[in-house]
Amino acid sequence: MAEPLGRCVDAVRAAAAAPGPVRAEPGLLRALLSLRSRHTRRPGGAARFRERGGLGPLLELLGPDGSRRVLDLALSVLGNCCTEPGCRRQARSLGGIPRLVALLSSSPPESVLNRVARTLANLALEPEGARDVLEAGECPQCPPVSLGGSPWSLIGVLGVSPGVSECPWVPWAL
């Protein structure tokens, strides 16, 4: 059974406030799984999560030193949330793009790289977000390996976003 939204937000807040690296505590994992599979996928779910103050603490879970399982789940939840315009704006205003770029510079495993790229692509769906992602300078980190994967969708979104100047590193010739 899925956890109620309020309990999920509380678990994310508690983990974000705990000192040291984020650990894969069972309550946090259940909360993130519920957020990913139930709450943020339903119509209006991402907005409800944002309105309850969940985005800030969720962003605090994004660090290279914590549990890989927590990082994967938190990135998946954030990617879902960033399909909603209000969540995109709030994630950008809370420093989400620099946090995601910092993850890319930590040489993450491919699953993390794909989730970061998916989330950045979602953040770049609006011209302001695309500009912020390009200005953060993270795109050269997208490796030319998963041709069907998120790094390429990120490049595609940035390459066609209105108001974004040409991207000299976009490998259209490949």
PDB file of C-alpha atoms in Angstrom:
ATOM      1  CA  MET A   1       0.000   0.000   0.000  1.00  0.00           C
ATOM      2  CA  ALA A   2       1.237   3.477  -0.853  1.00  0.00           C
ATOM      3  CA  GLU A   3       2.103   5.943   1.847  1.00  0.00           C
ATOM      4  CA  PRO A   4      -0.122   9.033   2.223  1.00  0.00           C
ATOM      5  CA  LEU A   5       1.315  12.200   0.675  1.00  0.00           C
ATOM      6  CA  GLY A   6       1.727  13.940   4.034  1.00  0.00           C
ATOM      7  CA  ARG A   7       3.753  11.054   5.434  1.00  0.00           C
ATOM      8  CA  CYS A   8       5.918  11.025   2.305  1.00  0.00           C
ATOM      9  CA  VAL A   9       6.674  14.737   2.607  1.00  0.00           C
ATOM     10  CA  ASP A  10       7.490  14.293   6.307  1.00  0.00           C
ATOM     11  CA  ALA A  11       9.912  11.442   5.536  1.00  0.00           C
ATOM     12  CA  VAL A  12      11.680  13.488   2.851  1.00  0.00           C
ATOM     13  CA  ARG A  13      11.923  16.488   5.216  1.00  0.00           C
ATOM     14  CA  ALA A  14      13.334  14.335   8.026  1.00  0.00           C
ATOM     15  CA  ALA A  15      15.962  12.781   5.748  1.00  0.00           C
ATOM     16  CA  ALA A  16      16.948  16.178   4.340  1.00  0.00           C
ATOM     17  CA  ALA A  17      17.344  17.608   7.842  1.00  0.00           C
ATOM     18  CA  ALA A  18      19.427  14.703   9.167  1.00  0.00           C
ATOM     19  CA  PRO A  19      23.158  15.357   9.530  1.00  0.00           C
ATOM     20  CA  GLY A  20      25.606  13.557   7.267  1.00  0.00           C
ATOM     21  CA  PRO A  21      25.053  11.675   4.024  1.00  0.00           C
ATOM     22  CA  VAL A  22      21.531  10.529   3.216  1.00  0.00           C
ATOM     23  CA  ARG A  23      20.941   6.918   4.220  1.00  0.00           C
ATOM     24  CA  ALA A  24      18.580   4.410   2.673  1.00  0.00           C
ATOM     25  CA  GLU A  25      16.238   4.168   5.645  1.00  0.00           C
ATOM     26  CA  PRO A  26      13.181   1.955   5.020  1.00  0.00           C
ATOM     27  CA  GLY A  27      10.696   4.773   5.763  1.00  0.00           C
ATOM     28  CA  LEU A  28      12.414   7.120   3.316  1.00  0.00           C
ATOM     29  CA  LEU A  29      12.572   4.452   0.607  1.00  0.00           C
ATOM     30  CA  ARG A  30       8.858   3.686   1.027  1.00  0.00           C
ATOM     31  CA  ALA A  31       8.060   7.392   0.841  1.00  0.00           C
ATOM     32  CA  LEU A  32      10.130   7.938  -2.303  1.00  0.00           C
ATOM     33  CA  LEU A  33       8.645   4.854  -3.949  1.00  0.00           C
ATOM     34  CA  SER A  34       5.127   6.106  -3.179  1.00  0.00           C
ATOM     35  CA  LEU A  35       5.965   9.560  -4.466  1.00  0.00           C
ATOM     36  CA  ARG A  36       7.399   8.127  -7.667  1.00  0.00           C
ATOM     37  CA  SER A  37       4.789   5.489  -8.425  1.00  0.00           C
ATOM     38  CA  ARG A  38       1.641   7.126  -7.089  1.00  0.00           C
ATOM     39  CA  HIS A  39       1.685  10.733  -6.029  1.00  0.00           C
ATOM     40  CA  THR A  40       3.762  12.558  -8.655  1.00  0.00           C
ATOM     41  CA  ARG A  41       2.390  10.579 -11.607  1.00  0.00           C
ATOM     42  CA  ARG A  42      -1.257  11.389 -10.971  1.00  0.00           C
ATOM     43  CA  PRO A  43      -2.822  14.531 -12.396  1.00  0.00           C
ATOM     44  CA  GLY A  44      -2.158  17.350  -9.943  1.00  0.00           C
ATOM     45  CA  GLY A  45       0.062  15.159  -7.760  1.00  0.00           C
ATOM     46  CA  ALA A  46       3.285  17.029  -8.437  1.00  0.00           C
ATOM     47  CA  ALA A  47       1.563  20.332  -7.651  1.00  0.00           C
ATOM     48  CA  ARG A  48       0.214  18.939  -4.362  1.00  0.00           C
ATOM     49  CA  PHE A  49       3.710  17.725  -3.434  1.00  0.00           C
ATOM     50  CA  ARG A  50       5.095  21.202  -4.226  1.00  0.00           C
ATOM     51  CA  GLU A  51       2.331  22.965  -2.295  1.00  0.00           C
ATOM     52  CA  ARG A  52       3.122  20.868   0.778  1.00  0.00           C
ATOM     53  CA  GLY A  53       6.722  22.037   0.664  1.00  0.00           C
ATOM     54  CA  GLY A  54       8.258  18.831  -0.643  1.00  0.00           C
ATOM     55  CA  LEU A  55      10.502  20.153  -3.421  1.00  0.00           C
ATOM     56  CA  GLY A  56      13.070  21.922  -1.236  1.00  0.00           C
ATOM     57  CA  PRO A  57      13.748  18.896   0.969  1.00  0.00           C
ATOM     58  CA  LEU A  58      13.743  16.622  -2.094  1.00  0.00           C
ATOM     59  CA  LEU A  59      16.488  18.748  -3.656  1.00  0.00           C
ATOM     60  CA  GLU A  60      18.479  18.397  -0.425  1.00  0.00           C
ATOM     61  CA  LEU A  61      18.598  14.628  -1.013  1.00  0.00           C
ATOM     62  CA  LEU A  62      20.536  15.134  -4.249  1.00  0.00           C
ATOM     63  CA  GLY A  63      24.136  14.607  -3.324  1.00  0.00           C
ATOM     64  CA  PRO A  64      26.865  12.261  -4.515  1.00  0.00           C
ATOM     65  CA  ASP A  65      27.783  11.105  -1.000  1.00  0.00           C
ATOM     66  CA  GLY A  66      24.467   9.577   0.040  1.00  0.00           C
ATOM     67  CA  SER A  67      22.758   6.323  -0.788  1.00  0.00           C
ATOM     68  CA  ARG A  68      22.671   5.522  -4.498  1.00  0.00           C
ATOM     69  CA  ARG A  69      19.164   4.039  -4.125  1.00  0.00           C
ATOM     70  CA  VAL A  70      17.891   7.241  -2.495  1.00  0.00           C
ATOM     71  CA  LEU A  71      19.579   9.331  -5.192  1.00  0.00           C
ATOM     72  CA  ASP A  72      17.995   7.271  -7.998  1.00  0.00           C
ATOM     73  CA  LEU A  73      14.530   7.505  -6.435  1.00  0.00           C
ATOM     74  CA  ALA A  74      14.834  11.210  -5.567  1.00  0.00           C
ATOM     75  CA  LEU A  75      15.906  12.019  -9.124  1.00  0.00           C
ATOM     76  CA  SER A  76      13.001  10.000 -10.507  1.00  0.00           C
ATOM     77  CA  VAL A  77      10.539  11.861  -8.275  1.00  0.00           C
ATOM     78  CA  LEU A  78      12.081  15.211  -9.221  1.00  0.00           C
ATOM     79  CA  GLY A  79      11.887  14.308 -12.907  1.00  0.00           C
ATOM     80  CA  ASN A  80       8.178  13.532 -12.481  1.00  0.00           C
ATOM     81  CA  CYS A  81       7.614  16.761 -10.574  1.00  0.00           C
ATOM     82  CA  CYS A  82       9.354  18.848 -13.217  1.00  0.00           C
ATOM     83  CA  THR A  83       6.710  17.931 -15.780  1.00  0.00           C
ATOM     84  CA  GLU A  84       4.484  20.451 -13.956  1.00  0.00           C
ATOM     85  CA  PRO A  85       5.197  24.160 -14.679  1.00  0.00           C
ATOM     86  CA  GLY A  86       4.954  25.315 -11.052  1.00  0.00           C
ATOM     87  CA  CYS A  87       7.390  22.625  -9.946  1.00  0.00           C
ATOM     88  CA  ARG A  88       9.813  23.584 -12.715  1.00  0.00           C
ATOM     89  CA  ARG A  89       9.781  27.222 -11.603  1.00  0.00           C
ATOM     90  CA  GLN A  90      10.211  26.337  -7.940  1.00  0.00           C
ATOM     91  CA  ALA A  91      12.948  23.775  -8.594  1.00  0.00           C
ATOM     92  CA  ARG A  92      14.870  26.390 -10.589  1.00  0.00           C
ATOM     93  CA  SER A  93      14.362  29.061  -7.909  1.00  0.00           C
ATOM     94  CA  LEU A  94      15.588  26.653  -5.204  1.00  0.00           C
ATOM     95  CA  GLY A  95      18.852  25.992  -7.056  1.00  0.00           C
ATOM     96  CA  GLY A  96      17.894  22.687  -8.633  1.00  0.00           C
ATOM     97  CA  ILE A  97      19.895  23.186 -11.818  1.00  0.00           C
ATOM     98  CA  PRO A  98      23.265  23.778 -10.085  1.00  0.00           C
ATOM     99  CA  ARG A  99      22.619  20.723  -7.859  1.00  0.00           C
ATOM    100  CA  LEU A 100      21.936  18.583 -10.908  1.00  0.00           C
ATOM    101  CA  VAL A 101      25.006  19.924 -12.703  1.00  0.00           C
ATOM    102  CA  ALA A 102      27.117  19.137  -9.622  1.00  0.00           C
ATOM    103  CA  LEU A 103      25.901  15.545  -9.795  1.00  0.00           C
ATOM    104  CA  LEU A 104      27.076  15.323 -13.393  1.00  0.00           C
ATOM    105  CA  SER A 105      30.568  16.445 -12.407  1.00  0.00           C
ATOM    106  CA  SER A 106      30.781  13.622  -9.844  1.00  0.00           C
ATOM    107  CA  SER A 107      31.107  10.950 -12.588  1.00  0.00           C
ATOM    108  CA  PRO A 108      27.794   9.292 -11.749  1.00  0.00           C
ATOM    109  CA  PRO A 109      26.689   5.849 -12.886  1.00  0.00           C
ATOM    110  CA  GLU A 110      24.620   5.741 -16.084  1.00  0.00           C
ATOM    111  CA  SER A 111      21.292   5.416 -14.245  1.00  0.00           C
ATOM    112  CA  VAL A 112      21.980   8.649 -12.343  1.00  0.00           C
ATOM    113  CA  LEU A 113      23.242  10.357 -15.489  1.00  0.00           C
ATOM    114  CA  ASN A 114      20.039   9.455 -17.351  1.00  0.00           C
ATOM    115  CA  ARG A 115      17.801  10.645 -14.509  1.00  0.00           C
ATOM    116  CA  VAL A 116      19.714  13.919 -14.214  1.00  0.00           C
ATOM    117  CA  ALA A 117      19.455  14.445 -17.971  1.00  0.00           C
ATOM    118  CA  ARG A 118      15.711  13.678 -17.908  1.00  0.00           C
ATOM    119  CA  THR A 119      15.168  16.166 -15.105  1.00  0.00           C
ATOM    120  CA  LEU A 120      17.253  18.851 -16.821  1.00  0.00           C
ATOM    121  CA  ALA A 121      15.299  18.247 -20.033  1.00  0.00           C
ATOM    122  CA  ASN A 122      12.056  18.766 -18.103  1.00  0.00           C
ATOM    123  CA  LEU A 123      13.434  21.927 -16.510  1.00  0.00           C
ATOM    124  CA  ALA A 124      14.401  23.159 -19.989  1.00  0.00           C
ATOM    125  CA  LEU A 125      10.882  22.874 -21.418  1.00  0.00           C
ATOM    126  CA  GLU A 126      10.376  26.617 -20.935  1.00  0.00           C
ATOM    127  CA  PRO A 127      12.715  29.227 -22.459  1.00  0.00           C
ATOM    128  CA  GLU A 128      13.877  30.482 -19.026  1.00  0.00           C
ATOM    129  CA  GLY A 129      14.704  26.950 -17.921  1.00  0.00           C
ATOM    130  CA  ALA A 130      16.530  26.156 -21.153  1.00  0.00           C
ATOM    131  CA  ARG A 131      18.586  29.322 -20.719  1.00  0.00           C
ATOM    132  CA  ASP A 132      19.400  28.399 -17.109  1.00  0.00           C
ATOM    133  CA  VAL A 133      20.465  24.882 -18.089  1.00  0.00           C
ATOM    134  CA  LEU A 134      22.665  26.170 -20.911  1.00  0.00           C
ATOM    135  CA  GLU A 135      24.198  28.820 -18.665  1.00  0.00           C
ATOM    136  CA  ALA A 136      24.996  26.186 -16.063  1.00  0.00           C
ATOM    137  CA  GLY A 137      27.263  24.580 -18.665  1.00  0.00           C
ATOM    138  CA  GLU A 138      26.297  21.012 -17.945  1.00  0.00           C
ATOM    139  CA  CYS A 139      25.412  19.816 -21.415  1.00  0.00           C
ATOM    140  CA  PRO A 140      28.910  18.875 -22.594  1.00  0.00           C
ATOM    141  CA  GLN A 141      28.779  16.228 -19.860  1.00  0.00           C
ATOM    142  CA  CYS A 142      26.083  14.287 -21.765  1.00  0.00           C
ATOM    143  CA  PRO A 143      27.943  11.333 -23.242  1.00  0.00           C
ATOM    144  CA  PRO A 144      27.214  10.114 -26.763  1.00  0.00           C
ATOM    145  CA  VAL A 145      26.398   6.612 -25.560  1.00  0.00           C
ATOM    146  CA  SER A 146      22.675   6.066 -25.068  1.00  0.00           C
ATOM    147  CA  LEU A 147      21.338   7.330 -28.391  1.00  0.00           C
ATOM    148  CA  GLY A 148      17.764   6.636 -27.324  1.00  0.00           C
ATOM    149  CA  GLY A 149      18.217   7.887 -23.794  1.00  0.00           C
ATOM    150  CA  SER A 150      17.698  11.025 -21.801  1.00  0.00           C
ATOM    151  CA  PRO A 151      20.992  12.756 -22.606  1.00  0.00           C
ATOM    152  CA  TRP A 152      19.870  12.969 -26.228  1.00  0.00           C
ATOM    153  CA  SER A 153      16.392  14.151 -25.342  1.00  0.00           C
ATOM    154  CA  LEU A 154      18.017  16.891 -23.260  1.00  0.00           C
ATOM    155  CA  ILE A 155      20.107  17.967 -26.224  1.00  0.00           C
ATOM    156  CA  GLY A 156      17.026  17.874 -28.448  1.00  0.00           C
ATOM    157  CA  VAL A 157      15.007  20.035 -26.057  1.00  0.00           C
ATOM    158  CA  LEU A 158      17.808  22.552 -25.685  1.00  0.00           C
ATOM    159  CA  GLY A 159      18.445  22.628 -29.408  1.00  0.00           C
ATOM    160  CA  VAL A 160      14.865  23.582 -30.256  1.00  0.00           C
ATOM    161  CA  SER A 161      13.863  25.643 -27.236  1.00  0.00           C
ATOM    162  CA  PRO A 162      12.644  29.111 -28.226  1.00  0.00           C
ATOM    163  CA  GLY A 163      14.920  31.906 -27.142  1.00  0.00           C
ATOM    164  CA  VAL A 164      17.998  29.689 -26.861  1.00  0.00           C
ATOM    165  CA  SER A 165      20.944  30.601 -29.051  1.00  0.00           C
ATOM    166  CA  GLU A 166      22.625  27.919 -31.091  1.00  0.00           C
ATOM    167  CA  CYS A 167      24.450  25.207 -29.178  1.00  0.00           C
ATOM    168  CA  PRO A 168      27.866  24.629 -30.781  1.00  0.00           C
ATOM    169  CA  TRP A 169      28.364  21.276 -29.053  1.00  0.00           C
ATOM    170  CA  VAL A 170      25.104  19.640 -30.230  1.00  0.00           C
ATOM    171  CA  PRO A 171      26.241  16.597 -32.225  1.00  0.00           C
ATOM    172  CA  TRP A 172      23.616  16.809 -34.997  1.00  0.00           C
ATOM    173  CA  ALA A 173      26.099  15.348 -37.464  1.00  0.00           C
ATOM    174  CA  LEU A 174      26.245  11.975 -35.684  1.00  0.00           C
TER     175      LEU A 174
END
